[in-house]
Amino acid sequence: MCLMKSLKLSPPLALAALFIFGCQGKPAPQHIVRLATTTSVQDTGLLDILTDAFQKDGKYTLQAIAVGSGQAMQLGKTGEADILWVHSPDDEAQFVAEGYGTDRTTFLYNDFVILGPAADPAKVKGTRKAADAFNKIAAAGALFVSRADNSGTHKKELKIWDAAKVKPGKEFYIEAGQGMAGTLSIAKEKSAYILADRSTYLSMKKNIGLEIVSEGDAALINRYSLILVSPARFPKVNAAGAKAFFDFVLSKPAKEMIEKYGVAKYGRQLFFFDYAVK
Amino acid sequence: MSFIIQGFQKALHLIFSGNAEIFGIARLSLTVSLLATAAAVLAGVPLGSWIAVKRFPLKKLLIALVNTGMGLPPVVAGLVVMLFLARSGPLGFLNWLYTPTGMIIAQFIIAMPIITALSISAMQGVDPRFYQQVLTLGASDWQAIKVCLKEIRLTVLAAVIAGFGRLVAEVGAVMIVGGNIRHQTRMLTTATVMETNMGNFDMAIALGLILLTLSFAVNLALTLIQQKKVLPR
């Protein structure tokens, strides 16, 4: 084409075209398993090792989309994902009750921690109950940064505010609308209190000057579940592939990988597997 | 400050250690953006030229719309493409969501108005009498446009550079349409966002530096092509 010739672009572009379409090798859809999961699973690096192990036999390709739990559920509600790995128990129960998914299996947990500046202006340190800690933060008029993004962490935070029966004043409550790490950075810059999942906190500990001010309350447990998206409701869902990933995660080899994960890098186990593997 | 220095060191290390994953990510970034730019040039330059030389009703409105398209937020383009390519969307049967093809389509939509708008203004800079003269010599519309394009190829190449620059640095659309899937749709920009989210600021800076280096290489090549066409003075 004369136009292309005059631009002298054609050979490199043709090469580029060859490159991408040559190596893209789009697998047939039934080989693709689409997992919608949360950023905390990706950001700790756990997702990568599980993906590699699952794909090892070459039978399936996992498309893992790491988004907030809210968006992950939305991907399930439109039949966009085949399987969910989320941590928002109340929403999960509703999701299954409304017929979007089946076989909800809670298999994994870790915990949330309440972080604050080292100076601890609200004197929260040593408070065992999460709701009491939130109460002190609100009473002292200390800054609090919220994820405010409909994630599992955000939902947990709202639940604790409910239990505390207070709401911080608008001027003390910063709604970040970002992921965990972005929100942690804001809390660091503002010397504010924040609810964070322990794994993200551990991975960012070296960069943020915040300390754990309250931990260990049962209300701070963070439970992860797998849910199969209903093939009856969404015929395009890859039910066989989703089940294969489901069975893989709930298997002994995966359990061992998960339990060992994080010890070398962060000095402690990040996720605790509590499903009775057959 | 230490992150920036560590980032530089990490970038050098990643480049010279031949990290296969980083090379894969960089190659995907380049090919997606280059192909999207190429498609936008193939469609946008003729369209822009045609809009420039033709008279038709509401022409000014159309040009204003194209100019507005230059400011199209990538996330909006990404969201619309995502909804169309979704399983539940009208083009779901193609299975292009979360694939490089889907990302190319989204980036094409972002680059198309830029290349079209810049082609319109470049073509309108050509003396209308010159165009008319070519027509009177018996050329068809398209032949005359081709002749004019030769005259303005420097400006058209500038449009290509602008389009590519926008695409290779773009993150919103490819994040939504591609999903940042490891080994499949992870690009330099989406990987940078992810590493930032993970608190690996040195890695994020390293990826950013690699992106800038690649972008510089492509722009240098395009600029050399462009400057070769500059008449000696």
Short mmCIF file of C-alpha atoms in Angstrom, two decimals:
data_model
loop_
_atom_site.label_atom_id
_atom_site.label_comp_id
_atom_site.label_asym_id
_atom_site.label_seq_id
_atom_site.Cartn_x
_atom_site.Cartn_y
_atom_site.Cartn_z
CA MET A 1 0.00 0.00 0.00
CA CYS A 2 1.32 3.34 -1.06
CA LEU A 3 0.43 5.07 2.18
CA MET A 4 2.28 2.54 4.26
CA LYS A 5 5.26 2.74 1.98
CA SER A 6 5.45 6.46 2.34
CA LEU A 7 5.50 6.03 6.10
CA LYS A 8 8.15 3.30 5.90
CA LEU A 9 6.45 1.45 8.71
CA SER A 10 5.35 -1.72 7.07
CA PRO A 11 8.24 -4.17 7.72
CA PRO A 12 8.58 -3.64 11.48
CA LEU A 13 4.83 -3.72 11.92
CA ALA A 14 4.49 -6.91 9.94
CA LEU A 15 7.19 -8.37 12.16
CA ALA A 16 5.34 -7.23 15.25
CA ALA A 17 2.15 -8.79 13.95
CA LEU A 18 3.95 -12.06 13.42
CA PHE A 19 5.39 -11.89 16.90
CA ILE A 20 2.17 -11.41 18.76
CA PHE A 21 -0.09 -13.67 16.79
CA GLY A 22 2.65 -16.25 16.48
CA CYS A 23 3.16 -16.59 20.20
CA GLN A 24 -0.27 -15.76 21.50
CA GLY A 25 -1.55 -19.29 20.86
CA LYS A 26 -5.06 -18.60 22.16
CA PRO A 27 -6.11 -21.81 23.90
CA ALA A 28 -9.59 -23.13 23.28
CA PRO A 29 -12.01 -21.67 25.83
CA GLN A 30 -12.64 -24.96 27.62
CA HIS A 31 -8.97 -24.99 28.62
CA ILE A 32 -9.29 -21.60 30.26
CA VAL A 33 -10.35 -21.38 33.87
CA ARG A 34 -11.17 -17.86 34.96
CA LEU A 35 -10.63 -17.16 38.64
CA ALA A 36 -11.79 -13.92 40.21
CA THR A 37 -9.90 -13.31 43.41
CA THR A 38 -8.81 -10.59 45.76
CA THR A 39 -5.73 -8.43 45.61
CA SER A 40 -4.43 -9.75 48.92
CA VAL A 41 -4.02 -13.22 47.40
CA GLN A 42 -2.07 -11.76 44.47
CA ASP A 43 -0.08 -9.12 46.34
CA THR A 44 1.44 -11.67 48.70
CA GLY A 45 2.65 -13.73 45.72
CA LEU A 46 0.67 -16.82 46.79
CA LEU A 47 -1.43 -16.74 43.63
CA ASP A 48 1.63 -17.05 41.38
CA ILE A 49 2.94 -20.25 42.93
CA LEU A 50 -0.51 -21.86 43.01
CA THR A 51 -1.13 -20.88 39.38
CA ASP A 52 2.15 -22.42 38.29
CA ALA A 53 1.42 -25.65 40.14
CA PHE A 54 -2.13 -25.86 38.78
CA GLN A 55 -1.00 -25.30 35.20
CA LYS A 56 1.87 -27.75 35.45
CA ASP A 57 0.16 -30.68 33.72
CA GLY A 58 -0.78 -28.45 30.78
CA LYS A 59 -4.46 -29.31 30.99
CA TYR A 60 -5.72 -25.89 31.99
CA THR A 61 -4.68 -22.28 31.73
CA LEU A 62 -5.69 -20.18 34.70
CA GLN A 63 -6.79 -16.62 34.06
CA ALA A 64 -6.57 -15.16 37.52
CA ILE A 65 -8.09 -11.70 37.79
CA ALA A 66 -7.11 -10.06 41.07
CA VAL A 67 -9.59 -7.37 42.07
CA GLY A 68 -11.36 -6.32 45.26
CA SER A 69 -13.84 -8.84 46.69
CA GLY A 70 -16.69 -6.55 45.63
CA GLN A 71 -15.65 -6.60 41.98
CA ALA A 72 -14.80 -10.31 42.16
CA MET A 73 -18.39 -11.04 43.26
CA GLN A 74 -19.64 -8.83 40.45
CA LEU A 75 -17.63 -10.91 37.96
CA GLY A 76 -19.38 -13.93 39.42
CA LYS A 77 -22.82 -12.34 39.24
CA THR A 78 -22.46 -11.76 35.50
CA GLY A 79 -21.02 -15.21 34.83
CA GLU A 80 -17.72 -13.64 33.79
CA ALA A 81 -15.67 -15.80 36.16
CA ASP A 82 -15.79 -19.57 36.58
CA ILE A 83 -14.72 -19.67 40.20
CA LEU A 84 -14.29 -17.13 43.01
CA TRP A 85 -11.74 -16.95 45.80
CA VAL A 86 -12.97 -14.21 48.08
CA HIS A 87 -13.15 -13.04 51.70
CA SER A 88 -16.42 -11.30 52.34
CA PRO A 89 -18.53 -13.87 54.25
CA ASP A 90 -21.86 -12.01 54.38
CA ASP A 91 -21.77 -11.17 50.67
CA GLU A 92 -20.72 -14.74 49.86
CA ALA A 93 -23.71 -16.19 51.70
CA GLN A 94 -26.00 -13.84 49.83
CA PHE A 95 -24.29 -14.67 46.53
CA VAL A 96 -25.00 -18.37 47.02
CA ALA A 97 -28.53 -17.74 48.35
CA GLU A 98 -29.36 -15.77 45.23
CA GLY A 99 -28.33 -18.74 43.12
CA TYR A 100 -25.21 -17.30 41.49
CA GLY A 101 -22.89 -19.90 42.94
CA THR A 102 -22.58 -23.30 44.57
CA ASP A 103 -20.25 -25.32 46.80
CA ARG A 104 -19.08 -22.38 48.88
CA THR A 105 -16.16 -23.75 50.86
CA THR A 106 -14.35 -21.81 53.55
CA PHE A 107 -10.84 -23.22 53.56
CA LEU A 108 -8.34 -20.57 54.54
CA TYR A 109 -7.87 -17.80 57.06
CA ASN A 110 -5.49 -15.23 58.32
CA ASP A 111 -6.23 -12.13 60.30
CA PHE A 112 -6.59 -8.40 60.21
CA VAL A 113 -4.62 -6.08 62.43
CA ILE A 114 -5.31 -2.53 63.55
CA LEU A 115 -2.34 -0.32 62.82
CA GLY A 116 -1.51 3.13 64.07
CA PRO A 117 1.35 5.61 64.41
CA ALA A 118 4.06 4.73 66.92
CA ALA A 119 3.04 7.67 69.12
CA ASP A 120 -0.44 6.11 69.45
CA PRO A 121 -2.36 9.37 70.14
CA ALA A 122 -5.62 7.49 70.84
CA LYS A 123 -3.89 5.16 73.35
CA VAL A 124 -5.16 2.05 71.61
CA LYS A 125 -2.15 -0.18 72.34
CA GLY A 126 -3.03 -3.11 74.50
CA THR A 127 -6.72 -3.00 73.62
CA ARG A 128 -7.74 -6.54 72.85
CA LYS A 129 -11.23 -6.09 71.42
CA ALA A 130 -11.35 -4.56 67.95
CA ALA A 131 -14.59 -2.70 68.66
CA ASP A 132 -13.06 -1.12 71.79
CA ALA A 133 -10.03 -0.07 69.79
CA PHE A 134 -12.26 1.62 67.20
CA ASN A 135 -14.17 3.29 70.01
CA LYS A 136 -10.97 4.79 71.40
CA ILE A 137 -9.90 6.02 67.98
CA ALA A 138 -13.26 7.73 67.42
CA ALA A 139 -13.37 9.14 70.97
CA ALA A 140 -9.86 10.59 70.69
CA GLY A 141 -10.69 12.23 67.37
CA ALA A 142 -7.71 10.50 65.76
CA LEU A 143 -7.47 10.12 61.98
CA PHE A 144 -8.65 6.84 60.46
CA VAL A 145 -8.12 5.80 56.84
CA SER A 146 -10.70 3.49 55.26
CA ARG A 147 -10.32 1.44 52.08
CA ALA A 148 -13.85 2.54 51.11
CA ASP A 149 -13.76 0.29 48.03
CA ASN A 150 -16.30 -2.44 48.85
CA SER A 151 -13.48 -4.91 49.39
CA GLY A 152 -13.59 -7.68 51.99
CA THR A 153 -11.36 -5.55 54.21
CA HIS A 154 -13.70 -2.57 53.87
CA LYS A 155 -16.71 -4.73 54.73
CA LYS A 156 -14.89 -6.04 57.80
CA GLU A 157 -14.06 -2.50 58.88
CA LEU A 158 -17.71 -1.40 58.57
CA LYS A 159 -18.73 -4.40 60.65
CA ILE A 160 -16.35 -3.38 63.43
CA TRP A 161 -17.66 0.22 63.38
CA ASP A 162 -21.15 -1.27 63.72
CA ALA A 163 -20.04 -3.33 66.71
CA ALA A 164 -18.36 -0.27 68.21
CA LYS A 165 -21.63 1.65 67.77
CA VAL A 166 -19.77 4.81 66.78
CA LYS A 167 -18.85 6.52 63.56
CA PRO A 168 -15.87 8.80 63.39
CA GLY A 169 -16.56 12.40 62.47
CA LYS A 170 -16.28 13.17 58.80
CA GLU A 171 -13.15 15.24 59.30
CA PHE A 172 -11.37 12.31 60.97
CA TYR A 173 -12.43 9.62 58.50
CA ILE A 174 -10.47 9.47 55.23
CA GLU A 175 -12.08 7.38 52.49
CA ALA A 176 -9.25 6.29 50.20
CA GLY A 177 -11.08 4.24 47.57
CA GLN A 178 -7.85 2.34 46.89
CA GLY A 179 -6.28 -1.06 47.37
CA MET A 180 -4.65 -2.12 50.62
CA ALA A 181 -1.17 -0.88 49.81
CA GLY A 182 -2.34 2.49 48.51
CA THR A 183 -4.48 2.97 51.59
CA LEU A 184 -1.57 1.97 53.85
CA SER A 185 0.60 4.60 52.20
CA ILE A 186 -2.02 7.26 52.92
CA ALA A 187 -2.25 6.13 56.54
CA LYS A 188 1.51 6.35 56.81
CA GLU A 189 1.69 9.86 55.38
CA LYS A 190 -1.20 11.07 57.57
CA SER A 191 -0.06 9.18 60.71
CA ALA A 192 -3.51 7.65 60.89
CA TYR A 193 -5.06 4.45 62.19
CA ILE A 194 -6.08 1.76 59.72
CA LEU A 195 -7.45 -1.76 59.49
CA ALA A 196 -5.20 -3.92 57.30
CA ASP A 197 -4.82 -7.59 56.50
CA ARG A 198 -1.73 -8.96 58.13
CA SER A 199 -0.16 -10.33 54.95
CA THR A 200 -0.15 -6.97 53.16
CA TYR A 201 1.08 -5.30 56.34
CA LEU A 202 3.98 -7.76 56.59
CA SER A 203 4.91 -7.29 52.95
CA MET A 204 4.95 -3.50 53.35
CA LYS A 205 6.30 -3.33 56.89
CA LYS A 206 9.69 -2.16 55.72
CA ASN A 207 8.19 0.89 54.03
CA ILE A 208 5.58 2.07 56.49
CA GLY A 209 6.16 3.48 59.92
CA LEU A 210 2.93 2.12 61.37
CA GLU A 211 2.75 -0.36 64.24
CA ILE A 212 0.23 -2.96 65.29
CA VAL A 213 -1.89 -1.42 68.03
CA SER A 214 -4.49 -4.17 68.36
CA GLU A 215 -4.59 -7.77 67.23
CA GLY A 216 -5.90 -11.19 68.11
CA ASP A 217 -9.62 -10.47 68.58
CA ALA A 218 -11.86 -13.16 67.08
CA ALA A 219 -13.65 -10.39 65.20
CA LEU A 220 -10.43 -9.78 63.25
CA ILE A 221 -10.31 -13.22 61.63
CA ASN A 222 -10.22 -13.03 57.86
CA ARG A 223 -11.85 -16.02 56.17
CA TYR A 224 -11.36 -16.95 52.55
CA SER A 225 -13.78 -19.12 50.58
CA LEU A 226 -13.98 -20.75 47.19
CA ILE A 227 -17.29 -20.56 45.32
CA LEU A 228 -18.10 -22.26 42.03
CA VAL A 229 -20.09 -19.98 39.75
CA SER A 230 -23.35 -21.71 38.86
CA PRO A 231 -23.20 -23.32 35.39
CA ALA A 232 -26.98 -23.77 35.57
CA ARG A 233 -27.37 -20.01 35.68
CA PHE A 234 -24.52 -19.17 33.28
CA PRO A 235 -24.14 -21.81 30.56
CA LYS A 236 -20.85 -20.29 29.36
CA VAL A 237 -19.13 -21.06 32.65
CA ASN A 238 -16.32 -23.61 32.41
CA ALA A 239 -17.70 -25.90 35.12
CA ALA A 240 -15.21 -28.74 34.63
CA GLY A 241 -12.24 -26.39 34.73
CA ALA A 242 -13.57 -24.55 37.76
CA LYS A 243 -14.05 -27.85 39.57
CA ALA A 244 -10.50 -28.88 38.67
CA PHE A 245 -9.09 -25.73 40.26
CA PHE A 246 -11.44 -26.13 43.24
CA ASP A 247 -10.19 -29.68 43.82
CA PHE A 248 -6.60 -28.60 43.31
CA VAL A 249 -6.74 -25.86 45.94
CA LEU A 250 -8.40 -28.22 48.40
CA SER A 251 -5.77 -30.92 47.85
CA LYS A 252 -2.87 -31.96 50.02
CA PRO A 253 -0.09 -30.58 47.78
CA ALA A 254 -1.79 -27.17 47.64
CA LYS A 255 -2.30 -27.24 51.40
CA GLU A 256 1.41 -27.84 51.93
CA MET A 257 2.33 -25.02 49.53
CA ILE A 258 0.00 -22.60 51.28
CA GLU A 259 1.18 -23.52 54.76
CA LYS A 260 4.82 -23.12 53.82
CA TYR A 261 4.20 -19.88 52.00
CA GLY A 262 5.66 -16.72 53.46
CA VAL A 263 7.89 -18.35 56.07
CA ALA A 264 11.05 -17.75 54.05
CA LYS A 265 10.10 -14.29 52.80
CA TYR A 266 8.27 -12.74 55.74
CA GLY A 267 9.47 -14.87 58.60
CA ARG A 268 6.02 -16.24 59.39
CA GLN A 269 3.19 -18.22 57.89
CA LEU A 270 0.73 -15.92 56.08
CA PHE A 271 -2.26 -18.17 55.47
CA PHE A 272 -3.74 -20.93 57.59
CA PHE A 273 -5.46 -23.82 55.87
CA ASP A 274 -8.43 -25.16 57.85
CA TYR A 275 -10.24 -27.40 55.40
CA ALA A 276 -10.12 -31.11 56.19
CA VAL A 277 -8.37 -32.50 53.13
CA LYS A 278 -9.62 -35.93 52.22
CA MET B 1 15.66 8.68 47.50
CA SER B 2 17.06 5.22 48.22
CA PHE B 3 14.16 3.65 46.29
CA ILE B 4 15.11 5.53 43.15
CA ILE B 5 18.73 4.41 43.37
CA GLN B 6 17.68 0.83 44.18
CA GLY B 7 15.25 1.05 41.26
CA PHE B 8 18.04 1.98 38.89
CA GLN B 9 20.19 -0.88 40.14
CA LYS B 10 17.31 -3.32 39.88
CA ALA B 11 16.45 -2.14 36.37
CA LEU B 12 20.03 -2.68 35.20
CA HIS B 13 20.12 -6.05 36.89
CA LEU B 14 16.82 -7.14 35.32
CA ILE B 15 17.90 -6.04 31.85
CA PHE B 16 21.34 -7.60 31.96
CA SER B 17 20.43 -10.79 33.79
CA GLY B 18 18.03 -11.62 30.95
CA ASN B 19 15.03 -12.15 33.22
CA ALA B 20 12.66 -14.10 30.95
CA GLU B 21 9.48 -12.89 32.65
CA ILE B 22 10.46 -9.22 32.33
CA PHE B 23 11.37 -9.75 28.67
CA GLY B 24 7.98 -11.36 28.07
CA ILE B 25 6.22 -8.44 29.74
CA ALA B 26 8.24 -5.89 27.78
CA ARG B 27 7.64 -7.69 24.49
CA LEU B 28 3.90 -7.82 25.13
CA SER B 29 3.82 -4.11 26.00
CA LEU B 30 5.63 -3.21 22.80
CA THR B 31 3.68 -5.48 20.46
CA VAL B 32 0.26 -4.51 21.82
CA SER B 33 0.98 -0.78 21.61
CA LEU B 34 2.73 -1.01 18.23
CA LEU B 35 -0.08 -3.04 16.68
CA ALA B 36 -2.76 -0.77 18.11
CA THR B 37 -0.86 2.27 16.79
CA ALA B 38 -0.48 0.62 13.37
CA ALA B 39 -4.19 -0.17 13.17
CA ALA B 40 -5.06 3.36 14.26
CA VAL B 41 -2.73 4.78 11.58
CA LEU B 42 -4.21 2.57 8.86
CA ALA B 43 -7.71 3.68 9.77
CA GLY B 44 -7.14 7.17 11.15
CA VAL B 45 -4.88 8.71 8.51
CA PRO B 46 -7.18 7.99 5.54
CA LEU B 47 -10.26 8.92 7.58
CA GLY B 48 -8.72 12.16 8.82
CA SER B 49 -7.53 13.07 5.33
CA TRP B 50 -10.94 12.37 3.87
CA ILE B 51 -12.68 14.50 6.51
CA ALA B 52 -10.19 17.29 5.81
CA VAL B 53 -10.61 17.46 2.03
CA LYS B 54 -14.33 16.74 1.72
CA ARG B 55 -17.19 19.17 2.21
CA PHE B 56 -20.23 17.78 3.93
CA PRO B 57 -22.88 18.99 6.37
CA LEU B 58 -21.97 19.09 10.07
CA LYS B 59 -18.29 18.74 9.22
CA LYS B 60 -17.27 21.13 11.99
CA LEU B 61 -19.34 19.16 14.50
CA LEU B 62 -17.64 15.93 13.42
CA ILE B 63 -14.19 17.50 13.80
CA ALA B 64 -15.15 18.75 17.25
CA LEU B 65 -16.24 15.21 18.16
CA VAL B 66 -12.96 13.72 16.92
CA ASN B 67 -11.04 16.36 18.87
CA THR B 68 -13.01 15.46 21.98
CA GLY B 69 -12.08 11.83 21.39
CA MET B 70 -8.43 12.80 21.90
CA GLY B 71 -9.30 13.34 25.54
CA LEU B 72 -11.11 10.03 25.93
CA PRO B 73 -10.09 8.65 29.33
CA PRO B 74 -8.44 5.23 28.80
CA VAL B 75 -10.44 3.71 31.66
CA VAL B 76 -13.68 4.64 29.89
CA ALA B 77 -12.44 3.06 26.66
CA GLY B 78 -11.38 0.01 28.65
CA LEU B 79 -14.69 -0.25 30.47
CA VAL B 80 -16.72 -0.05 27.25
CA VAL B 81 -14.53 -2.63 25.49
CA MET B 82 -14.73 -4.86 28.56
CA LEU B 83 -18.54 -4.72 28.61
CA PHE B 84 -18.69 -5.54 24.89
CA LEU B 85 -16.21 -8.44 25.11
CA ALA B 86 -17.61 -9.87 28.35
CA ARG B 87 -19.23 -13.30 28.17
CA SER B 88 -22.56 -11.63 28.84
CA GLY B 89 -21.80 -8.86 26.32
CA PRO B 90 -22.66 -8.69 22.62
CA LEU B 91 -19.20 -9.87 21.47
CA GLY B 92 -18.69 -12.43 24.22
CA PHE B 93 -18.57 -15.30 21.73
CA LEU B 94 -15.17 -14.07 20.52
CA ASN B 95 -13.56 -14.88 23.89
CA TRP B 96 -11.30 -11.85 23.60
CA LEU B 97 -11.67 -10.51 27.12
CA TYR B 98 -8.42 -10.85 29.10
CA THR B 99 -6.41 -11.50 25.91
CA PRO B 100 -3.82 -9.38 24.05
CA THR B 101 -6.33 -9.02 21.20
CA GLY B 102 -8.79 -7.34 23.56
CA MET B 103 -6.08 -4.96 24.77
CA ILE B 104 -5.17 -4.04 21.18
CA ILE B 105 -8.82 -3.19 20.47
CA ALA B 106 -9.04 -0.97 23.55
CA GLN B 107 -5.81 0.82 22.69
CA PHE B 108 -6.90 1.20 19.08
CA ILE B 109 -9.98 3.07 20.30
CA ILE B 110 -7.77 5.37 22.37
CA ALA B 111 -5.28 6.09 19.55
CA MET B 112 -7.77 6.38 16.69
CA PRO B 113 -9.12 9.88 17.55
CA ILE B 114 -5.59 11.19 18.18
CA ILE B 115 -4.28 10.03 14.81
CA THR B 116 -7.48 11.09 13.02
CA ALA B 117 -7.56 14.56 14.57
CA LEU B 118 -3.88 15.23 13.91
CA SER B 119 -4.31 13.98 10.32
CA ILE B 120 -7.25 16.33 9.82
CA SER B 121 -5.27 19.35 10.92
CA ALA B 122 -2.19 18.28 8.96
CA MET B 123 -4.24 17.79 5.81
CA GLN B 124 -6.05 21.07 6.29
CA GLY B 125 -2.63 22.70 6.35
CA VAL B 126 -2.13 21.69 2.72
CA ASP B 127 -2.97 24.47 0.26
CA PRO B 128 -6.45 23.62 -1.11
CA ARG B 129 -5.34 24.83 -4.56
CA PHE B 130 -2.67 22.13 -4.60
CA TYR B 131 -5.28 19.46 -3.91
CA GLN B 132 -7.58 20.91 -6.60
CA GLN B 133 -4.69 20.99 -9.05
CA VAL B 134 -3.98 17.30 -8.53
CA LEU B 135 -7.67 16.59 -9.07
CA THR B 136 -7.73 18.55 -12.34
CA LEU B 137 -4.80 16.45 -13.54
CA GLY B 138 -7.25 13.55 -13.50
CA ALA B 139 -6.51 11.99 -10.11
CA SER B 140 -9.27 10.38 -8.08
CA ASP B 141 -10.00 11.62 -4.55
CA TRP B 142 -7.85 8.94 -2.96
CA GLN B 143 -4.99 9.43 -5.38
CA ALA B 144 -5.03 13.16 -4.62
CA ILE B 145 -5.07 12.45 -0.89
CA LYS B 146 -2.07 10.16 -1.31
CA VAL B 147 -0.17 12.89 -3.13
CA CYS B 148 -1.00 15.36 -0.37
CA LEU B 149 0.00 12.86 2.32
CA LYS B 150 3.45 12.70 0.80
CA GLU B 151 3.69 16.43 1.32
CA ILE B 152 2.72 16.22 4.98
CA ARG B 153 4.38 12.95 5.94
CA LEU B 154 6.47 14.66 8.62
CA THR B 155 3.37 15.82 10.43
CA VAL B 156 1.71 12.44 9.98
CA LEU B 157 4.75 10.77 11.54
CA ALA B 158 4.45 13.21 14.44
CA ALA B 159 0.86 11.96 14.82
CA VAL B 160 2.14 8.37 14.89
CA ILE B 161 4.66 9.28 17.58
CA ALA B 162 1.96 11.01 19.65
CA GLY B 163 -0.36 8.02 19.32
CA PHE B 164 2.28 5.46 20.25
CA GLY B 165 3.44 7.56 23.18
CA ARG B 166 -0.06 7.68 24.58
CA LEU B 167 -0.57 3.94 24.19
CA VAL B 168 2.67 2.58 25.55
CA ALA B 169 2.23 4.65 28.72
CA GLU B 170 -1.43 3.79 29.11
CA VAL B 171 -2.54 1.66 32.05
CA GLY B 172 -6.27 2.10 32.70
CA ALA B 173 -7.65 0.34 29.63
CA VAL B 174 -5.22 -2.58 29.54
CA MET B 175 -5.73 -3.17 33.26
CA ILE B 176 -9.49 -3.54 32.79
CA VAL B 177 -9.49 -5.40 29.47
CA GLY B 178 -6.32 -7.44 30.03
CA GLY B 179 -6.69 -8.15 33.73
CA ASN B 180 -2.92 -8.07 34.39
CA ILE B 181 -2.71 -11.88 34.19
CA ARG B 182 0.79 -13.22 34.71
CA HIS B 183 2.39 -14.65 31.55
CA GLN B 184 -0.72 -13.69 29.54
CA THR B 185 -1.70 -10.04 29.69
CA ARG B 186 0.72 -8.44 32.12
CA MET B 187 2.22 -5.30 30.59
CA LEU B 188 4.95 -2.99 31.86
CA THR B 189 2.41 -0.43 33.05
CA THR B 190 0.08 -2.88 34.80
CA ALA B 191 3.04 -4.66 36.38
CA THR B 192 4.25 -1.28 37.66
CA VAL B 193 0.87 -0.64 39.28
CA MET B 194 0.90 -4.10 40.84
CA GLU B 195 4.42 -3.79 42.22
CA THR B 196 3.52 -0.37 43.65
CA ASN B 197 0.48 -1.95 45.30
CA MET B 198 2.69 -4.64 46.75
CA GLY B 199 5.02 -2.04 48.20
CA ASN B 200 7.91 -3.15 45.97
CA PHE B 201 8.80 0.41 45.02
CA ASP B 202 12.27 -0.50 43.73
CA MET B 203 10.78 -3.07 41.34
CA ALA B 204 8.11 -0.58 40.26
CA ILE B 205 10.76 2.03 39.47
CA ALA B 206 12.79 -0.58 37.59
CA LEU B 207 9.78 -1.47 35.42
CA GLY B 208 9.14 2.23 34.82
CA LEU B 209 12.73 2.72 33.69
CA ILE B 210 12.51 -0.25 31.32
CA LEU B 211 9.33 1.22 29.86
CA LEU B 212 10.97 4.60 29.35
CA THR B 213 13.99 2.97 27.70
CA LEU B 214 11.83 0.99 25.28
CA SER B 215 9.69 4.00 24.56
CA PHE B 216 12.81 6.02 23.85
CA ALA B 217 14.12 3.36 21.46
CA VAL B 218 10.89 3.31 19.45
CA ASN B 219 10.64 7.09 19.39
CA LEU B 220 14.27 7.39 18.35
CA ALA B 221 13.60 5.04 15.43
CA LEU B 222 10.48 6.97 14.41
CA THR B 223 12.24 10.30 14.79
CA LEU B 224 15.18 9.13 12.66
CA ILE B 225 12.73 8.07 9.94
CA GLN B 226 10.99 11.41 10.26
CA GLN B 227 14.15 13.51 10.20
CA LYS B 228 15.50 11.66 7.18
CA LYS B 229 12.57 13.09 5.29
CA VAL B 230 13.37 16.64 6.35
CA LEU B 231 14.65 18.58 3.38
CA PRO B 232 18.21 19.79 3.85
CA ARG B 233 18.40 23.47 4.59
#
